[in-house]
Amino acid sequence: MNGAVHPDELLPWYANGTLAGAELEAVEAHVRGCARCRAEVELLGELREKVKQSAPIAVPDEVGLQRLLREARRSRLAHPHRWLRPALAAAVAAIVVQAALIGWLWTTRAPVMEPLGEGTPAGVVLQVRFDPAAPEARIRAFLQDHDAVVIDGPSALGVYRVRLRGVRTGESEAAARALAEFRAGRGVVVQAELQ
Amino acid sequence: MSAGAAADEAILLAGIARGREQDLAEFYRRYHGRVYAFLLRKIGDAADAAEAANEVMMEVWRSAARFEGRSRPLTWVLGIAQHKAVDRVRRRPADRASGEALDAERLEDTNAGAMDLLARKQDAKRVRRCLEQLSEAHRAVVHLAFFEDLGYAEIAAILDCPEGTVKTRMFHAKQGLKRCLGRLPD
C-alpha cells in the first residue's frame, strides 16, 4: 500500500482507533512510510478532538427522566409489554371460562336432593345475592318473613346460601314458590337460584 | 465500551423488556446525553433534538424486547435515534430545512492552506460552525466516527446504509470541513 494509492477512505478509522486485523496492519505499514498520510492522520486526530469538544455536554436531565417515566407508565397501561400479553390473554381467557362456568352452574344446576336423615338440617337451600344497598334490618326482616337463615357466605362473588326452613327438599312446588318470592324481593334480593 | 459493559447494558435492556422502570431510568442516565448529542448534530435544533431524544427513550421502553444482542446497545439505540431524526427532518416545514447546507461532495479538494489552519488548532467553535454547514448525512458520519469513535461497520448499521457509503460520506465530509476551515475568517 506504500505506492501511489493512499488509503484515504480508511484513515478516519485509523485515526479513531477502530481499524482491526488486516486493514489495521496494511494502513499502519503504509502510514509509516508515507509522510502525506501521516500528516492526514494528524489532521484527522486534530479534527476528532475538536468534534469531541464541540459536541453539547448533556447532563442527565432528571426532569426529562421523570417525564419519560410518566409516559412509560401511561404507555404500559395502554399497550402492555409483549411479555405481558400472553399472560394477560391467559388471564382474560381464565376469567371468561370461569364466568361461563359460574353462569352455567347458576342456571342449569339441578337442585341437590339432601337426605332427610337425623342431624341433617331440613329445608331447601337457595343461592342469593342481596342488593348491596339494602339495609341489614330489611334483609333480616325479609329472611324472617320467609323462615330463612343464612348458612354460608358471602362468597367472593357476594353469594349467600340461604336455607328455607319451611320448605323440605322434594317439595318442588313450595320451593318454586319460595324462589319466586325471593326473586320478587325488590330492594333486598338481586338474584336467587335454587342450589 | 468493554464487552462487560455491553453485556451489562444488554441486561438492562432485558429488564426494560420486562417493564422494570428502574432499568429504564438507568439506561436513560447512561445514554440520554449521547442520543441527544447525536440528534442535535443531525437535526440542528436543540428543542427538536430534546423532543426526539425523549421519543427514542420511549421507543427503547416499547421495543427493548426486540433487542437481540447482535449489536452493541449503543449501536441499537443510535439506530433508533437515526430513524427518529430522519422522520423529524422529513416533517420539518420547508422553510426550516437546511437549504443552505454545504454540498461537500461538490467541493474541490483541500489545499495546503486549509490543512495548515487546522494544524494550528482551530477552535472548537469554528469546527462546530463548519460541521453545521455540512449536509445532515455527512454530519452524522463525522459525529459517529469522531465523537462516538465508532468503526465504519457500526456506523453503517446505525445509518442503515452500506459500509462503502459511510466511507464515501466521510471522505466528502472531511473535504468539506477542510474547505470550510480554510475559508472562514479568523
mmCIF file of C-alpha atoms in Angstrom:
data_model
loop_
_atom_site.group_PDB
_atom_site.id
_atom_site.type_symbol
_atom_site.label_atom_id
_atom_site.label_comp_id
_atom_site.label_asym_id
_atom_site.label_seq_id
_atom_site.Cartn_x
_atom_site.Cartn_y
_atom_site.Cartn_z
ATOM 1 C CA MET A 1 0.000 0.000 0.000
ATOM 2 C CA ASN A 2 3.028 2.250 0.074
ATOM 3 C CA GLY A 3 2.744 3.064 -3.597
ATOM 4 C CA ALA A 4 0.702 5.822 -5.182
ATOM 5 C CA VAL A 5 -2.604 4.579 -3.748
ATOM 6 C CA HIS A 6 -3.206 6.153 -0.368
ATOM 7 C CA PRO A 7 -5.732 4.512 1.979
ATOM 8 C CA ASP A 8 -7.711 7.760 2.350
ATOM 9 C CA GLU A 9 -11.035 6.016 2.955
ATOM 10 C CA LEU A 10 -9.653 4.121 5.945
ATOM 11 C CA LEU A 11 -7.611 6.858 7.581
ATOM 12 C CA PRO A 12 -10.507 8.305 9.643
ATOM 13 C CA TRP A 13 -10.979 4.894 11.231
ATOM 14 C CA TYR A 14 -7.271 4.514 11.743
ATOM 15 C CA ALA A 15 -7.357 7.890 13.499
ATOM 16 C CA ASN A 16 -10.236 6.890 15.794
ATOM 17 C CA GLY A 17 -8.628 3.563 16.657
ATOM 18 C CA THR A 18 -11.342 1.257 15.331
ATOM 19 C CA LEU A 19 -9.474 -0.424 12.487
ATOM 20 C CA ALA A 20 -8.527 -4.008 13.175
ATOM 21 C CA GLY A 21 -6.940 -7.045 11.612
ATOM 22 C CA ALA A 22 -5.527 -6.948 8.115
ATOM 23 C CA GLU A 23 -6.836 -3.434 7.453
ATOM 24 C CA LEU A 24 -5.046 -2.084 10.502
ATOM 25 C CA GLU A 25 -1.803 -3.798 9.573
ATOM 26 C CA ALA A 26 -1.931 -2.546 5.983
ATOM 27 C CA VAL A 27 -2.758 1.050 6.921
ATOM 28 C CA GLU A 28 -0.122 1.105 9.647
ATOM 29 C CA ALA A 29 2.508 -0.155 7.258
ATOM 30 C CA HIS A 30 1.534 2.464 4.681
ATOM 31 C CA VAL A 31 1.422 5.352 7.139
ATOM 32 C CA ARG A 32 4.867 4.517 8.467
ATOM 33 C CA GLY A 33 6.357 5.115 5.044
ATOM 34 C CA CYS A 34 4.103 7.943 3.790
ATOM 35 C CA ALA A 35 4.562 11.496 5.012
ATOM 36 C CA ARG A 36 1.361 12.658 3.300
ATOM 37 C CA CYS A 37 -0.759 10.098 5.125
ATOM 38 C CA ARG A 38 0.969 10.778 8.454
ATOM 39 C CA ALA A 39 0.024 14.440 8.044
ATOM 40 C CA GLU A 40 -3.510 13.417 7.161
ATOM 41 C CA VAL A 41 -3.769 11.203 10.250
ATOM 42 C CA GLU A 42 -2.524 14.074 12.377
ATOM 43 C CA LEU A 43 -5.121 16.348 10.853
ATOM 44 C CA LEU A 44 -7.873 13.806 11.429
ATOM 45 C CA GLY A 45 -6.777 13.403 15.051
ATOM 46 C CA GLU A 46 -6.999 17.151 15.489
ATOM 47 C CA LEU A 47 -10.421 17.192 13.897
ATOM 48 C CA ARG A 48 -11.584 14.350 16.120
ATOM 49 C CA GLU A 49 -10.524 16.255 19.191
ATOM 50 C CA LYS A 50 -12.402 19.348 18.065
ATOM 51 C CA VAL A 51 -15.518 17.381 17.231
ATOM 52 C CA LYS A 52 -15.497 15.961 20.749
ATOM 53 C CA GLN A 53 -15.065 19.450 22.197
ATOM 54 C CA SER A 54 -17.805 20.909 20.027
ATOM 55 C CA ALA A 55 -20.477 18.395 20.999
ATOM 56 C CA PRO A 56 -23.066 19.509 23.526
ATOM 57 C CA ILE A 57 -22.439 18.345 27.057
ATOM 58 C CA ALA A 58 -25.749 16.955 28.144
ATOM 59 C CA VAL A 59 -26.016 16.195 31.811
ATOM 60 C CA PRO A 60 -28.612 13.630 32.857
ATOM 61 C CA ASP A 61 -31.841 15.562 32.962
ATOM 62 C CA GLU A 62 -33.931 14.400 35.938
ATOM 63 C CA VAL A 63 -36.955 16.403 34.820
ATOM 64 C CA GLY A 64 -36.799 14.701 31.428
ATOM 65 C CA LEU A 65 -36.395 11.342 33.149
ATOM 66 C CA GLN A 66 -39.481 11.881 35.305
ATOM 67 C CA ARG A 67 -41.440 12.857 32.210
ATOM 68 C CA LEU A 68 -40.213 9.729 30.439
ATOM 69 C CA LEU A 69 -41.230 7.509 33.353
ATOM 70 C CA ARG A 70 -44.706 9.070 33.428
ATOM 71 C CA GLU A 71 -45.116 8.434 29.709
ATOM 72 C CA ALA A 72 -43.788 4.906 30.115
ATOM 73 C CA ARG A 73 -46.390 4.166 32.805
ATOM 74 C CA ARG A 74 -49.181 5.532 30.627
ATOM 75 C CA SER A 75 -47.896 3.539 27.679
ATOM 76 C CA ARG A 76 -47.720 0.356 29.759
ATOM 77 C CA LEU A 77 -51.384 0.747 30.689
ATOM 78 C CA ALA A 78 -52.382 1.382 27.085
ATOM 79 C CA HIS A 79 -50.028 -1.118 25.465
ATOM 80 C CA PRO A 80 -48.731 -3.795 27.817
ATOM 81 C CA HIS A 81 -45.274 -5.149 27.170
ATOM 82 C CA ARG A 82 -45.066 -8.103 24.835
ATOM 83 C CA TRP A 83 -44.149 -10.495 27.617
ATOM 84 C CA LEU A 84 -47.288 -9.483 29.468
ATOM 85 C CA ARG A 85 -49.622 -10.046 26.549
ATOM 86 C CA PRO A 86 -49.750 -13.859 26.697
ATOM 87 C CA ALA A 87 -50.194 -13.662 30.468
ATOM 88 C CA LEU A 88 -52.994 -11.142 30.085
ATOM 89 C CA ALA A 89 -54.615 -13.202 27.339
ATOM 90 C CA ALA A 90 -54.449 -16.281 29.569
ATOM 91 C CA ALA A 91 -55.916 -14.335 32.490
ATOM 92 C CA VAL A 92 -58.748 -12.981 30.345
ATOM 93 C CA ALA A 93 -59.408 -16.473 28.963
ATOM 94 C CA ALA A 94 -59.497 -17.877 32.502
ATOM 95 C CA ILE A 95 -61.965 -15.195 33.581
ATOM 96 C CA VAL A 96 -64.190 -15.875 30.574
ATOM 97 C CA VAL A 97 -64.144 -19.622 31.225
ATOM 98 C CA GLN A 98 -64.815 -19.062 34.918
ATOM 99 C CA ALA A 99 -67.704 -16.707 34.192
ATOM 100 C CA ALA A 100 -69.188 -19.159 31.712
ATOM 101 C CA LEU A 101 -68.880 -21.975 34.221
ATOM 102 C CA ILE A 102 -70.447 -19.954 37.005
ATOM 103 C CA GLY A 103 -73.233 -18.889 34.671
ATOM 104 C CA TRP A 104 -73.820 -22.467 33.628
ATOM 105 C CA LEU A 105 -73.853 -23.666 37.229
ATOM 106 C CA TRP A 106 -76.072 -20.779 38.209
ATOM 107 C CA THR A 107 -78.728 -21.500 35.601
ATOM 108 C CA THR A 108 -78.628 -25.227 34.994
ATOM 109 C CA ARG A 109 -77.554 -26.987 38.113
ATOM 110 C CA ALA A 110 -80.261 -29.283 39.362
ATOM 111 C CA PRO A 111 -81.408 -28.932 42.989
ATOM 112 C CA VAL A 112 -79.394 -31.029 45.340
ATOM 113 C CA MET A 113 -81.552 -33.661 46.923
ATOM 114 C CA GLU A 114 -80.442 -33.706 50.513
ATOM 115 C CA PRO A 115 -81.093 -36.780 52.561
ATOM 116 C CA LEU A 116 -83.530 -36.264 55.375
ATOM 117 C CA GLY A 117 -81.650 -38.190 57.947
ATOM 118 C CA GLU A 118 -81.252 -37.138 61.509
ATOM 119 C CA GLY A 119 -78.744 -34.417 62.046
ATOM 120 C CA THR A 120 -79.236 -33.094 58.533
ATOM 121 C CA PRO A 121 -80.905 -29.693 58.675
ATOM 122 C CA ALA A 122 -84.126 -29.717 56.738
ATOM 123 C CA GLY A 123 -85.027 -27.154 54.117
ATOM 124 C CA VAL A 124 -84.357 -26.186 50.540
ATOM 125 C CA VAL A 125 -81.230 -24.122 50.013
ATOM 126 C CA LEU A 126 -81.104 -21.059 47.770
ATOM 127 C CA GLN A 127 -78.141 -19.150 46.454
ATOM 128 C CA VAL A 128 -78.899 -15.498 46.955
ATOM 129 C CA ARG A 129 -77.250 -12.211 46.134
ATOM 130 C CA PHE A 130 -78.615 -9.358 48.188
ATOM 131 C CA ASP A 131 -78.926 -5.799 46.984
ATOM 132 C CA PRO A 132 -75.731 -4.074 48.167
ATOM 133 C CA ALA A 133 -77.821 -1.007 49.029
ATOM 134 C CA ALA A 134 -80.265 -2.942 51.201
ATOM 135 C CA PRO A 135 -80.005 -2.172 54.926
ATOM 136 C CA GLU A 136 -79.299 -5.096 57.221
ATOM 137 C CA ALA A 137 -82.617 -4.644 59.042
ATOM 138 C CA ARG A 138 -84.555 -5.037 55.809
ATOM 139 C CA ILE A 139 -82.639 -8.194 54.837
ATOM 140 C CA ARG A 140 -83.181 -9.595 58.304
ATOM 141 C CA ALA A 141 -86.933 -8.886 58.141
ATOM 142 C CA PHE A 142 -87.137 -10.468 54.659
ATOM 143 C CA LEU A 143 -85.391 -13.629 55.829
ATOM 144 C CA GLN A 144 -87.600 -13.874 58.943
ATOM 145 C CA ASP A 145 -90.725 -13.453 56.777
ATOM 146 C CA HIS A 146 -89.646 -16.474 54.747
ATOM 147 C CA ASP A 147 -88.381 -18.526 57.661
ATOM 148 C CA ALA A 148 -84.955 -18.484 56.102
ATOM 149 C CA VAL A 149 -81.464 -18.433 57.605
ATOM 150 C CA VAL A 150 -78.097 -17.676 56.113
ATOM 151 C CA ILE A 151 -76.000 -20.844 56.317
ATOM 152 C CA ASP A 152 -72.967 -19.811 54.299
ATOM 153 C CA GLY A 153 -71.340 -16.885 52.569
ATOM 154 C CA PRO A 154 -70.697 -14.439 51.306
ATOM 155 C CA SER A 155 -68.595 -15.978 48.542
ATOM 156 C CA ALA A 156 -66.067 -13.951 46.599
ATOM 157 C CA LEU A 157 -68.918 -13.003 44.291
ATOM 158 C CA GLY A 158 -71.156 -11.934 47.189
ATOM 159 C CA VAL A 159 -73.380 -15.007 47.092
ATOM 160 C CA TYR A 160 -75.012 -16.342 50.269
ATOM 161 C CA ARG A 161 -76.502 -19.765 50.846
ATOM 162 C CA VAL A 162 -79.882 -19.420 52.478
ATOM 163 C CA ARG A 163 -81.880 -22.345 53.893
ATOM 164 C CA LEU A 164 -85.642 -22.181 53.690
ATOM 165 C CA ARG A 165 -86.520 -23.976 56.873
ATOM 166 C CA GLY A 166 -90.188 -24.171 55.965
ATOM 167 C CA VAL A 167 -89.679 -25.964 52.645
ATOM 168 C CA ARG A 168 -88.495 -29.538 52.696
ATOM 169 C CA THR A 169 -86.417 -30.959 49.910
ATOM 170 C CA GLY A 170 -88.652 -32.664 47.396
ATOM 171 C CA GLU A 171 -91.445 -30.124 47.872
ATOM 172 C CA SER A 172 -90.865 -28.712 44.428
ATOM 173 C CA GLU A 173 -93.933 -26.516 44.204
ATOM 174 C CA ALA A 174 -93.220 -24.898 47.566
ATOM 175 C CA ALA A 175 -89.590 -24.462 46.581
ATOM 176 C CA ALA A 176 -90.549 -22.839 43.283
ATOM 177 C CA ARG A 177 -92.956 -20.508 45.055
ATOM 178 C CA ALA A 178 -90.342 -19.512 47.615
ATOM 179 C CA LEU A 179 -87.837 -18.971 44.873
ATOM 180 C CA ALA A 180 -90.263 -16.722 43.030
ATOM 181 C CA GLU A 181 -90.845 -14.721 46.205
ATOM 182 C CA PHE A 182 -87.119 -14.260 46.712
ATOM 183 C CA ARG A 183 -86.724 -13.145 43.126
ATOM 184 C CA ALA A 184 -89.536 -10.682 43.623
ATOM 185 C CA GLY A 185 -87.847 -9.238 46.694
ATOM 186 C CA ARG A 186 -87.050 -5.899 45.100
ATOM 187 C CA GLY A 187 -84.692 -3.746 47.042
ATOM 188 C CA VAL A 188 -83.489 -6.763 49.018
ATOM 189 C CA VAL A 189 -82.603 -9.561 46.603
ATOM 190 C CA VAL A 190 -80.959 -9.029 43.215
ATOM 191 C CA GLN A 191 -80.612 -12.710 42.296
ATOM 192 C CA ALA A 192 -81.828 -16.017 43.663
ATOM 193 C CA GLU A 193 -81.427 -19.568 42.411
ATOM 194 C CA LEU A 194 -82.136 -22.989 43.771
ATOM 195 C CA GLN A 195 -78.998 -24.765 44.837
ATOM 196 C CA MET B 1 -17.083 0.245 25.720
ATOM 197 C CA SER B 2 -15.865 -3.054 27.080
ATOM 198 C CA ALA B 3 -17.614 -6.329 26.358
ATOM 199 C CA GLY B 4 -18.565 -6.454 30.036
ATOM 200 C CA ALA B 5 -20.214 -3.037 29.894
ATOM 201 C CA ALA B 6 -22.118 -4.027 26.754
ATOM 202 C CA ALA B 7 -23.303 -7.211 28.458
ATOM 203 C CA ASP B 8 -24.312 -5.164 31.487
ATOM 204 C CA GLU B 9 -26.356 -2.896 29.258
ATOM 205 C CA ALA B 10 -27.899 -5.849 27.470
ATOM 206 C CA ILE B 11 -29.121 -6.987 30.895
ATOM 207 C CA LEU B 12 -30.548 -3.507 31.436
ATOM 208 C CA LEU B 13 -32.448 -3.840 28.167
ATOM 209 C CA ALA B 14 -33.757 -7.240 29.240
ATOM 210 C CA GLY B 15 -35.040 -5.594 32.426
ATOM 211 C CA ILE B 16 -36.696 -2.839 30.408
ATOM 212 C CA ALA B 17 -38.333 -5.501 28.244
ATOM 213 C CA ARG B 18 -39.831 -6.927 31.426
ATOM 214 C CA GLY B 19 -41.204 -3.492 32.303
ATOM 215 C CA ARG B 20 -38.708 -2.546 35.036
ATOM 216 C CA GLU B 21 -38.803 1.232 35.329
ATOM 217 C CA GLN B 22 -35.571 1.402 37.340
ATOM 218 C CA ASP B 23 -33.735 -0.199 34.407
ATOM 219 C CA LEU B 24 -35.231 2.349 32.030
ATOM 220 C CA ALA B 25 -34.049 5.120 34.362
ATOM 221 C CA GLU B 26 -30.530 3.683 34.416
ATOM 222 C CA PHE B 27 -30.479 3.296 30.651
ATOM 223 C CA TYR B 28 -31.635 6.904 30.334
ATOM 224 C CA ARG B 29 -28.843 8.133 32.612
ATOM 225 C CA ARG B 30 -26.252 6.267 30.568
ATOM 226 C CA TYR B 31 -27.453 7.075 27.068
ATOM 227 C CA HIS B 32 -29.642 10.129 27.006
ATOM 228 C CA GLY B 33 -26.717 12.535 26.648
ATOM 229 C CA ARG B 34 -25.191 10.624 23.755
ATOM 230 C CA VAL B 35 -28.518 10.229 21.996
ATOM 231 C CA TYR B 36 -29.203 13.933 22.419
ATOM 232 C CA ALA B 37 -25.759 14.889 21.106
ATOM 233 C CA PHE B 38 -26.252 12.727 18.012
ATOM 234 C CA LEU B 39 -29.738 14.101 17.398
ATOM 235 C CA LEU B 40 -28.609 17.689 17.847
ATOM 236 C CA ARG B 41 -25.868 17.152 15.282
ATOM 237 C CA LYS B 42 -28.351 15.724 12.836
ATOM 238 C CA ILE B 43 -31.355 17.955 13.485
ATOM 239 C CA GLY B 44 -29.542 21.137 14.441
ATOM 240 C CA ASP B 45 -32.306 22.442 16.702
ATOM 241 C CA ALA B 46 -31.969 21.955 20.456
ATOM 242 C CA ALA B 47 -35.711 21.774 21.210
ATOM 243 C CA ASP B 48 -36.356 19.326 18.370
ATOM 244 C CA ALA B 49 -33.375 17.231 19.433
ATOM 245 C CA ALA B 50 -34.583 17.090 23.048
ATOM 246 C CA GLU B 51 -38.050 16.056 21.912
ATOM 247 C CA ALA B 52 -36.622 13.403 19.612
ATOM 248 C CA ALA B 53 -34.346 12.088 22.396
ATOM 249 C CA ASN B 54 -37.424 11.570 24.543
ATOM 250 C CA GLU B 55 -39.100 9.727 21.667
ATOM 251 C CA VAL B 56 -36.036 7.492 21.349
ATOM 252 C CA MET B 57 -36.182 6.574 25.020
ATOM 253 C CA MET B 58 -39.893 5.781 24.727
ATOM 254 C CA GLU B 59 -39.094 3.575 21.752
ATOM 255 C CA VAL B 60 -36.485 1.792 23.885
ATOM 256 C CA TRP B 61 -39.181 1.221 26.512
ATOM 257 C CA ARG B 62 -41.590 -0.188 23.946
ATOM 258 C CA SER B 63 -39.215 -2.311 21.927
ATOM 259 C CA ALA B 64 -36.464 -3.443 24.294
ATOM 260 C CA ALA B 65 -37.768 -6.989 23.833
ATOM 261 C CA ARG B 66 -36.719 -6.768 20.187
ATOM 262 C CA PHE B 67 -33.068 -6.158 21.089
ATOM 263 C CA GLU B 68 -31.404 -9.416 20.102
ATOM 264 C CA GLY B 69 -27.870 -8.669 21.214
ATOM 265 C CA ARG B 70 -26.479 -8.869 17.694
ATOM 266 C CA SER B 71 -25.122 -5.337 18.063
ATOM 267 C CA ARG B 72 -23.988 -3.256 20.996
ATOM 268 C CA PRO B 73 -26.784 -1.466 22.857
ATOM 269 C CA LEU B 74 -25.209 1.851 21.786
ATOM 270 C CA THR B 75 -25.450 0.881 18.113
ATOM 271 C CA TRP B 76 -29.033 -0.212 18.609
ATOM 272 C CA VAL B 77 -30.159 2.936 20.401
ATOM 273 C CA LEU B 78 -28.384 5.252 17.958
ATOM 274 C CA GLY B 79 -30.090 3.338 15.131
ATOM 275 C CA ILE B 80 -33.436 4.233 16.699
ATOM 276 C CA ALA B 81 -32.245 7.836 17.024
ATOM 277 C CA GLN B 82 -31.287 7.873 13.359
ATOM 278 C CA HIS B 83 -34.827 6.902 12.330
ATOM 279 C CA LYS B 84 -36.386 9.468 14.642
ATOM 280 C CA ALA B 85 -34.115 12.179 13.248
ATOM 281 C CA VAL B 86 -34.955 11.273 9.661
ATOM 282 C CA ASP B 87 -38.680 11.405 10.495
ATOM 283 C CA ARG B 88 -38.304 14.798 12.153
ATOM 284 C CA VAL B 89 -36.288 16.328 9.354
ATOM 285 C CA ARG B 90 -38.842 14.983 6.864
ATOM 286 C CA ARG B 91 -41.750 16.505 8.802
ATOM 287 C CA ARG B 92 -39.982 19.809 9.204
ATOM 288 C CA PRO B 93 -41.536 22.701 7.237
ATOM 289 C CA ALA B 94 -39.664 23.509 4.043
ATOM 290 C CA ASP B 95 -38.565 26.914 5.301
ATOM 291 C CA ARG B 96 -36.714 25.278 8.197
ATOM 292 C CA ALA B 97 -34.929 22.713 6.078
ATOM 293 C CA SER B 98 -31.226 23.299 5.815
ATOM 294 C CA GLY B 99 -31.236 24.512 2.252
ATOM 295 C CA GLU B 100 -28.055 26.406 2.873
ATOM 296 C CA ALA B 101 -26.160 23.267 3.803
ATOM 297 C CA LEU B 102 -22.860 22.951 2.145
ATOM 298 C CA ASP B 103 -22.821 20.281 -0.512
ATOM 299 C CA ALA B 104 -19.451 18.875 0.386
ATOM 300 C CA GLU B 105 -19.492 16.370 -2.422
ATOM 301 C CA ARG B 106 -19.189 19.171 -4.943
ATOM 302 C CA LEU B 107 -16.405 20.933 -3.156
ATOM 303 C CA GLU B 108 -12.966 20.824 -4.543
ATOM 304 C CA ASP B 109 -10.261 19.027 -2.705
ATOM 305 C CA THR B 110 -8.481 20.702 0.106
ATOM 306 C CA ASN B 111 -5.439 22.851 -0.206
ATOM 307 C CA ALA B 112 -2.414 23.250 1.949
ATOM 308 C CA GLY B 113 -3.773 26.463 3.491
ATOM 309 C CA ALA B 114 -6.762 24.719 4.979
ATOM 310 C CA MET B 115 -4.630 21.973 6.433
ATOM 311 C CA ASP B 116 -2.270 24.479 7.931
ATOM 312 C CA LEU B 117 -5.144 26.308 9.515
ATOM 313 C CA LEU B 118 -6.413 23.136 11.089
ATOM 314 C CA ALA B 119 -2.938 22.179 12.155
ATOM 315 C CA ARG B 120 -2.751 25.473 14.012
ATOM 316 C CA LYS B 121 -5.516 24.092 16.269
ATOM 317 C CA GLN B 122 -8.738 25.633 15.138
ATOM 318 C CA ASP B 123 -11.005 26.272 17.994
ATOM 319 C CA ALA B 124 -13.988 24.019 18.585
ATOM 320 C CA LYS B 125 -16.415 26.784 17.762
ATOM 321 C CA ARG B 126 -15.129 27.078 14.249
ATOM 322 C CA VAL B 127 -15.269 23.333 13.805
ATOM 323 C CA ARG B 128 -18.855 23.357 15.001
ATOM 324 C CA ARG B 129 -19.755 26.114 12.545
ATOM 325 C CA CYS B 130 -18.216 24.133 9.737
ATOM 326 C CA LEU B 131 -19.980 20.939 10.809
ATOM 327 C CA GLU B 132 -23.259 22.820 10.685
ATOM 328 C CA GLN B 133 -22.532 23.673 7.077
ATOM 329 C CA LEU B 134 -22.333 20.024 6.099
ATOM 330 C CA SER B 135 -25.331 18.049 4.975
ATOM 331 C CA GLU B 136 -27.105 16.126 7.718
ATOM 332 C CA ALA B 137 -25.868 12.799 6.326
ATOM 333 C CA HIS B 138 -22.221 13.886 6.352
ATOM 334 C CA ARG B 139 -22.505 15.468 9.787
ATOM 335 C CA ALA B 140 -23.868 12.221 11.212
ATOM 336 C CA VAL B 141 -20.912 10.205 9.944
ATOM 337 C CA VAL B 142 -18.398 12.677 11.354
ATOM 338 C CA HIS B 143 -20.159 12.690 14.703
ATOM 339 C CA LEU B 144 -20.312 8.910 14.944
ATOM 340 C CA ALA B 145 -16.690 8.488 13.864
ATOM 341 C CA PHE B 146 -15.115 11.264 15.897
ATOM 342 C CA PHE B 147 -17.438 11.843 18.832
ATOM 343 C CA GLU B 148 -18.522 8.249 19.417
ATOM 344 C CA ASP B 149 -15.354 6.691 17.971
ATOM 345 C CA LEU B 150 -17.307 4.033 16.115
ATOM 346 C CA GLY B 151 -15.998 1.872 13.306
ATOM 347 C CA TYR B 152 -17.421 2.186 9.817
ATOM 348 C CA ALA B 153 -19.333 -1.103 10.086
ATOM 349 C CA GLU B 154 -21.168 0.072 13.202
ATOM 350 C CA ILE B 155 -21.889 3.434 11.625
ATOM 351 C CA ALA B 156 -23.321 1.650 8.593
ATOM 352 C CA ALA B 157 -25.577 -0.378 10.906
ATOM 353 C CA ILE B 158 -26.797 2.761 12.670
ATOM 354 C CA LEU B 159 -27.414 4.709 9.486
ATOM 355 C CA ASP B 160 -28.808 1.651 7.717
ATOM 356 C CA CYS B 161 -26.596 2.070 4.671
ATOM 357 C CA PRO B 162 -23.699 0.156 3.042
ATOM 358 C CA GLU B 163 -20.235 0.452 4.562
ATOM 359 C CA GLY B 164 -18.950 1.923 1.310
ATOM 360 C CA THR B 165 -21.460 4.760 1.637
ATOM 361 C CA VAL B 166 -20.143 5.540 5.120
ATOM 362 C CA LYS B 167 -16.589 5.743 3.811
ATOM 363 C CA THR B 168 -17.624 7.917 0.892
ATOM 364 C CA ARG B 169 -19.622 10.254 3.112
ATOM 365 C CA MET B 170 -16.709 10.564 5.490
ATOM 366 C CA PHE B 171 -14.332 11.330 2.654
ATOM 367 C CA HIS B 172 -16.548 14.105 1.321
ATOM 368 C CA ALA B 173 -17.352 15.414 4.795
ATOM 369 C CA LYS B 174 -13.656 15.661 5.547
ATOM 370 C CA GLN B 175 -13.037 17.536 2.321
ATOM 371 C CA GLY B 176 -15.919 19.881 3.123
ATOM 372 C CA LEU B 177 -14.588 20.559 6.591
ATOM 373 C CA LYS B 178 -11.112 21.286 5.338
ATOM 374 C CA ARG B 179 -12.521 23.601 2.728
ATOM 375 C CA CYS B 180 -14.747 25.379 5.224
ATOM 376 C CA LEU B 181 -11.978 25.788 7.774
ATOM 377 C CA GLY B 182 -9.705 27.154 5.112
ATOM 378 C CA ARG B 183 -12.102 29.863 4.008
ATOM 379 C CA LEU B 184 -13.554 31.013 7.311
ATOM 380 C CA PRO B 185 -12.143 34.251 8.657
ATOM 381 C CA ASP B 186 -10.138 34.066 11.869
#
